[in-house]
mmCIF file of C-alpha atoms in Angstrom:
data_model
loop_
_atom_site.group_PDB
_atom_site.id
_atom_site.type_symbol
_atom_site.label_atom_id
_atom_site.label_comp_id
_atom_site.label_asym_id
_atom_site.label_seq_id
_atom_site.Cartn_x
_atom_site.Cartn_y
_atom_site.Cartn_z
ATOM 1 C CA ALA D 18 104.194 103.517 99.385
ATOM 2 C CA GLN D 19 105.188 107.757 99.565
ATOM 3 C CA THR D 20 102.455 110.138 100.622
ATOM 4 C CA VAL D 21 102.871 114.070 99.812
ATOM 5 C CA THR D 22 99.869 115.977 101.988
ATOM 6 C CA GLN D 23 99.300 119.658 101.289
ATOM 7 C CA SER D 24 96.907 120.364 103.654
ATOM 8 C CA GLN D 25 96.180 124.502 102.682
ATOM 9 C CA PRO D 26 93.843 124.194 99.305
ATOM 10 C CA GLU D 27 93.763 128.230 98.978
ATOM 11 C CA MET D 28 96.313 130.395 99.847
ATOM 12 C CA SER D 29 96.511 134.362 99.240
ATOM 13 C CA VAL D 30 99.104 136.853 99.518
ATOM 14 C CA GLN D 31 99.098 141.001 98.930
ATOM 15 C CA GLU D 32 101.759 141.678 96.243
ATOM 16 C CA ALA D 33 105.405 142.176 97.687
ATOM 17 C CA GLU D 34 104.061 140.172 100.989
ATOM 18 C CA THR D 35 105.591 137.090 101.888
ATOM 19 C CA VAL D 36 103.758 133.877 101.664
ATOM 20 C CA THR D 37 104.417 130.156 102.936
ATOM 21 C CA LEU D 38 103.116 126.769 101.335
ATOM 22 C CA SER D 39 103.512 123.694 102.851
ATOM 23 C CA CYS D 40 103.742 120.343 102.541
ATOM 24 C CA THR D 41 104.293 116.926 104.461
ATOM 25 C CA TYR D 42 105.418 114.007 103.238
ATOM 26 C CA ASP D 43 105.400 110.373 104.556
ATOM 27 C CA THR D 44 108.126 107.950 103.417
ATOM 28 C CA SER D 45 110.773 105.443 104.863
ATOM 29 C CA GLU D 46 113.479 105.920 102.391
ATOM 30 C CA SER D 47 116.344 108.398 103.878
ATOM 31 C CA ASP D 48 117.515 109.077 99.474
ATOM 32 C CA TYR D 49 114.719 111.176 98.121
ATOM 33 C CA TYR D 50 114.365 114.122 96.107
ATOM 34 C CA LEU D 51 111.254 116.846 96.906
ATOM 35 C CA PHE D 52 109.969 119.499 94.155
ATOM 36 C CA TRP D 53 107.713 122.602 94.430
ATOM 37 C CA TYR D 54 106.123 122.601 91.032
ATOM 38 C CA LYS D 55 104.130 125.727 90.214
ATOM 39 C CA GLN D 56 101.497 125.730 87.502
ATOM 40 C CA PRO D 57 99.670 128.617 86.320
ATOM 41 C CA PRO D 58 96.531 129.394 83.983
ATOM 42 C CA SER D 59 98.079 128.382 81.293
ATOM 43 C CA ARG D 60 98.571 124.449 82.843
ATOM 44 C CA GLN D 61 102.399 124.567 81.705
ATOM 45 C CA MET D 62 104.051 122.636 84.770
ATOM 46 C CA ILE D 63 107.221 125.167 86.215
ATOM 47 C CA LEU D 64 109.771 123.842 88.105
ATOM 48 C CA VAL D 65 110.237 126.328 90.655
ATOM 49 C CA ILE D 66 112.804 124.796 92.994
ATOM 50 C CA ARG D 67 114.159 121.310 94.181
ATOM 51 C CA GLN D 68 115.937 120.052 97.221
ATOM 52 C CA GLU D 69 117.762 116.958 97.672
ATOM 53 C CA ALA D 70 117.451 114.926 101.466
ATOM 54 C CA TYR D 71 121.242 114.202 101.760
ATOM 55 C CA LYS D 72 121.704 118.054 101.340
ATOM 56 C CA GLN D 73 120.703 119.669 104.775
ATOM 57 C CA GLN D 74 121.117 123.632 103.466
ATOM 58 C CA ASN D 75 117.950 124.595 102.080
ATOM 59 C CA ALA D 76 116.544 125.414 98.369
ATOM 60 C CA THR D 77 117.110 128.978 97.015
ATOM 61 C CA GLU D 78 115.989 129.704 93.665
ATOM 62 C CA ASN D 79 115.899 134.128 93.766
ATOM 63 C CA ARG D 80 112.980 134.595 95.197
ATOM 64 C CA PHE D 81 111.749 131.721 96.255
ATOM 65 C CA SER D 82 113.182 129.355 98.932
ATOM 66 C CA VAL D 83 112.247 126.113 101.061
ATOM 67 C CA ASN D 84 112.265 125.143 104.277
ATOM 68 C CA PHE D 85 113.377 121.227 104.501
ATOM 69 C CA GLN D 86 112.588 119.464 107.608
ATOM 70 C CA LYS D 87 114.026 116.098 107.158
ATOM 71 C CA ALA D 88 112.984 114.276 110.475
ATOM 72 C CA ALA D 89 109.761 116.103 110.240
ATOM 73 C CA LYS D 90 109.426 115.483 106.631
ATOM 74 C CA SER D 91 107.922 118.745 106.281
ATOM 75 C CA PHE D 92 108.796 120.978 102.709
ATOM 76 C CA SER D 93 107.423 124.325 102.971
ATOM 77 C CA LEU D 94 107.837 126.639 100.074
ATOM 78 C CA LYS D 95 108.825 130.275 100.710
ATOM 79 C CA ILE D 96 107.948 133.272 98.100
ATOM 80 C CA SER D 97 109.255 136.269 99.180
ATOM 81 C CA ASP D 98 108.040 139.750 97.348
ATOM 82 C CA SER D 99 105.138 138.177 95.311
ATOM 83 C CA GLN D 100 104.257 139.160 92.181
ATOM 84 C CA LEU D 101 101.300 138.986 90.228
ATOM 85 C CA GLY D 102 102.999 136.281 88.098
ATOM 86 C CA ASP D 103 103.377 134.291 90.835
ATOM 87 C CA ALA D 104 99.556 133.427 90.820
ATOM 88 C CA ALA D 105 98.997 129.660 90.225
ATOM 89 C CA MET D 106 98.445 126.065 91.014
ATOM 90 C CA TYR D 107 101.437 124.738 93.224
ATOM 91 C CA PHE D 108 102.408 121.777 93.673
ATOM 92 C CA CYS D 109 104.459 119.416 95.929
ATOM 93 C CA ALA D 110 106.071 116.331 94.697
ATOM 94 C CA TYR D 111 108.229 113.237 96.274
ATOM 95 C CA ARG D 112 110.968 111.360 93.963
ATOM 96 C CA THR D 113 112.342 108.695 95.222
ATOM 97 C CA ARG D 114 116.186 108.064 94.349
ATOM 98 C CA GLY D 115 115.456 104.422 92.921
ATOM 99 C CA TRP D 116 117.765 103.021 90.595
ATOM 100 C CA ALA D 117 118.179 103.599 87.022
ATOM 101 C CA GLY D 118 116.656 100.157 85.532
ATOM 102 C CA GLY D 119 113.794 99.896 88.679
ATOM 103 C CA THR D 120 110.044 100.637 87.034
ATOM 104 C CA SER D 121 109.270 103.715 89.482
ATOM 105 C CA TYR D 122 112.868 105.326 88.143
ATOM 106 C CA GLY D 123 111.906 108.927 87.661
ATOM 107 C CA LYS D 124 108.092 108.756 89.128
ATOM 108 C CA LEU D 125 106.789 111.671 91.219
ATOM 109 C CA THR D 126 104.054 111.600 93.563
ATOM 110 C CA PHE D 127 101.854 114.792 93.654
ATOM 111 C CA GLY D 128 100.534 116.395 96.197
ATOM 112 C CA GLN D 129 96.803 117.882 96.092
ATOM 113 C CA GLY D 130 97.840 120.994 95.471
ATOM 114 C CA THR D 131 97.266 124.829 96.874
ATOM 115 C CA ILE D 132 95.748 127.695 94.881
ATOM 116 C CA LEU D 133 97.766 130.690 95.238
ATOM 117 C CA THR D 134 96.272 134.186 95.116
ATOM 118 C CA VAL D 135 97.623 137.754 94.663
ATOM 119 C CA HIS D 136 95.950 140.361 95.702
ATOM 120 C CA PRO D 137 97.754 144.070 94.148
ATOM 121 C CA GLY B 22 117.167 123.287 75.838
ATOM 122 C CA ALA B 23 114.693 120.626 77.232
ATOM 123 C CA VAL B 24 111.330 120.786 76.002
ATOM 124 C CA VAL B 25 108.557 118.496 75.426
ATOM 125 C CA SER B 26 105.538 119.774 72.889
ATOM 126 C CA GLN B 27 102.122 117.613 73.226
ATOM 127 C CA HIS B 28 99.663 117.578 70.028
ATOM 128 C CA PRO B 29 97.173 118.696 69.688
ATOM 129 C CA SER B 30 96.426 120.638 72.578
ATOM 130 C CA TRP B 31 92.711 120.602 72.642
ATOM 131 C CA VAL B 32 90.636 118.070 70.775
ATOM 132 C CA ILE B 33 86.883 116.977 70.391
ATOM 133 C CA CYS B 34 85.829 113.909 69.972
ATOM 134 C CA LYS B 35 82.325 112.130 69.726
ATOM 135 C CA SER B 36 81.818 109.023 72.330
ATOM 136 C CA GLY B 37 83.050 105.636 71.299
ATOM 137 C CA THR B 38 85.819 107.035 68.559
ATOM 138 C CA SER B 39 89.475 106.904 69.499
ATOM 139 C CA VAL B 40 91.822 109.823 69.490
ATOM 140 C CA LYS B 41 95.596 109.796 69.895
ATOM 141 C CA ILE B 42 98.075 112.012 71.554
ATOM 142 C CA GLU B 43 101.578 113.030 70.684
ATOM 143 C CA CYS B 44 104.239 113.570 73.104
ATOM 144 C CA ARG B 45 107.725 114.378 71.710
ATOM 145 C CA SER B 46 110.588 116.148 73.205
ATOM 146 C CA LEU B 47 112.043 118.200 70.859
ATOM 147 C CA ASP B 48 115.862 118.514 71.566
ATOM 148 C CA PHE B 49 116.884 115.554 73.872
ATOM 149 C CA GLN B 50 116.408 111.976 73.864
ATOM 150 C CA ALA B 51 113.692 110.528 76.267
ATOM 151 C CA THR B 52 114.690 107.570 77.817
ATOM 152 C CA THR B 53 111.357 107.494 79.874
ATOM 153 C CA MET B 54 107.867 109.115 79.106
ATOM 154 C CA PHE B 55 104.791 109.790 81.650
ATOM 155 C CA TRP B 56 101.441 110.418 81.256
ATOM 156 C CA TYR B 57 99.358 112.415 83.586
ATOM 157 C CA ARG B 58 95.782 112.947 83.687
ATOM 158 C CA GLN B 59 94.546 116.270 85.454
ATOM 159 C CA PHE B 60 90.776 117.198 86.666
ATOM 160 C CA PRO B 61 90.064 120.705 87.113
ATOM 161 C CA LYS B 62 92.052 122.488 90.086
ATOM 162 C CA GLN B 63 93.293 118.986 91.233
ATOM 163 C CA SER B 64 96.344 116.949 91.592
ATOM 164 C CA LEU B 65 97.992 115.354 88.554
ATOM 165 C CA MET B 66 97.198 111.419 88.828
ATOM 166 C CA LEU B 67 100.421 109.375 86.853
ATOM 167 C CA MET B 68 98.542 106.934 84.093
ATOM 168 C CA ALA B 69 101.988 105.202 83.450
ATOM 169 C CA THR B 70 104.690 104.990 82.607
ATOM 170 C CA SER B 71 106.437 104.027 79.015
ATOM 171 C CA ASN B 72 110.496 103.287 78.661
ATOM 172 C CA GLU B 73 111.778 103.684 74.791
ATOM 173 C CA GLY B 74 110.939 100.086 72.996
ATOM 174 C CA SER B 75 109.525 98.291 76.193
ATOM 175 C CA LYS B 76 105.425 98.051 77.210
ATOM 176 C CA ALA B 77 104.211 100.422 79.360
ATOM 177 C CA THR B 78 104.088 100.061 83.143
ATOM 178 C CA TYR B 79 100.578 101.324 83.988
ATOM 179 C CA GLU B 80 99.337 102.642 87.450
ATOM 180 C CA GLN B 81 97.042 100.393 89.250
ATOM 181 C CA GLY B 82 93.517 101.097 88.607
ATOM 182 C CA VAL B 83 94.047 102.346 84.860
ATOM 183 C CA GLU B 84 92.887 100.632 82.617
ATOM 184 C CA LYS B 85 95.858 99.190 79.767
ATOM 185 C CA ASP B 86 93.063 98.151 77.136
ATOM 186 C CA LYS B 87 91.523 101.722 77.112
ATOM 187 C CA PHE B 88 94.781 104.025 77.325
ATOM 188 C CA LEU B 89 97.471 102.359 74.848
ATOM 189 C CA ILE B 90 100.766 103.753 75.148
ATOM 190 C CA ASN B 91 103.126 103.555 72.902
ATOM 191 C CA HIS B 92 107.097 104.704 73.036
ATOM 192 C CA ALA B 93 108.148 103.972 69.596
ATOM 193 C CA SER B 94 111.269 106.365 69.483
ATOM 194 C CA LEU B 95 113.151 108.331 72.060
ATOM 195 C CA THR B 96 112.011 111.584 71.404
ATOM 196 C CA LEU B 97 107.823 109.889 70.605
ATOM 197 C CA SER B 98 105.586 108.907 73.115
ATOM 198 C CA THR B 99 101.686 108.536 72.173
ATOM 199 C CA LEU B 100 98.570 107.571 74.294
ATOM 200 C CA THR B 101 95.346 106.708 72.371
ATOM 201 C CA VAL B 102 92.167 106.601 74.225
ATOM 202 C CA THR B 103 90.342 104.408 72.881
ATOM 203 C CA SER B 104 86.534 103.879 72.621
ATOM 204 C CA ALA B 105 86.438 107.502 74.301
ATOM 205 C CA HIS B 106 83.419 108.073 76.495
ATOM 206 C CA PRO B 107 82.377 111.269 78.506
ATOM 207 C CA GLU B 108 84.115 110.747 81.911
ATOM 208 C CA ASP B 109 87.218 110.448 79.724
ATOM 209 C CA SER B 110 87.512 114.193 79.009
ATOM 210 C CA SER B 111 90.100 115.471 81.212
ATOM 211 C CA PHE B 112 93.506 117.228 80.892
ATOM 212 C CA TYR B 113 96.263 114.759 79.596
ATOM 213 C CA ILE B 114 99.708 115.923 80.221
ATOM 214 C CA CYS B 115 103.040 114.087 79.359
ATOM 215 C CA SER B 116 106.793 114.396 80.744
ATOM 216 C CA ALA B 117 109.896 113.176 79.881
ATOM 217 C CA LEU B 118 112.982 112.316 81.463
ATOM 218 C CA ARG B 119 116.572 112.932 79.942
ATOM 219 C CA ASP B 120 119.281 110.539 80.278
ATOM 220 C CA ARG B 121 117.449 108.988 83.186
ATOM 221 C CA GLY B 122 118.269 112.732 84.607
ATOM 222 C CA LEU B 123 116.610 113.905 87.478
ATOM 223 C CA GLU B 124 114.416 116.844 86.133
ATOM 224 C CA GLN B 125 111.316 115.776 84.713
ATOM 225 C CA TYR B 126 110.497 118.118 81.481
ATOM 226 C CA PHE B 127 106.066 118.822 81.098
ATOM 227 C CA GLY B 128 104.659 119.050 78.042
ATOM 228 C CA PRO B 129 101.773 122.112 77.301
ATOM 229 C CA GLY B 130 99.312 119.134 77.899
ATOM 230 C CA THR B 131 95.805 118.146 76.267
ATOM 231 C CA ARG B 132 92.407 119.121 77.072
ATOM 232 C CA LEU B 133 90.197 115.908 75.599
ATOM 233 C CA THR B 134 86.402 116.419 75.398
ATOM 234 C CA VAL B 135 84.234 113.659 74.259
ATOM 235 C CA THR B 136 80.960 114.251 73.255
#
């Protein structure tokens, strides 16, 4: 079974600064997907960024980028120019590529989460 | 597009009663829906996976007789908490997979309080 570990329960950053959230995972698979989700105080889960394991290039979405190190099984999220609206709980998640007929298709395994505080 | 709704957003019920939570995909057909449980400041714990027209697949340790899941159509899945007790108080979140796609779309969650 796959496991996802976020070793930073809480992080803080000054507005406009950069912060990096860590995530490691354990899997025996070679093809999979990794995600970062944001859960603000409203508790609505929001997809931040996605990485496909077979792609070597790190994914980027505006101020959000990842450092995907497949051999090290590491998937960190960098938030640049932090804004007050970035304050949330962030979850790293793993999804096996799987096959459409399988019972585990689409299942996400989440890390423990990191609470990010942004100071004005 | 790709909106998932949940109803109700907050429910209070007395111990021993049952409560039903609905999860709807508003603008797409969801081949698979997932139900999660989340305690404050903790991660999402997958409870079960439901596919339209078939029985739900429950995760280990989840009581299937207590948490009844019905995926009656491609746009609706329901979670019924039977004989609820205070320890069932939690935040329940559903998500939906569109056309066996890559992204899960999450509902806004339902806060259940059992008194």
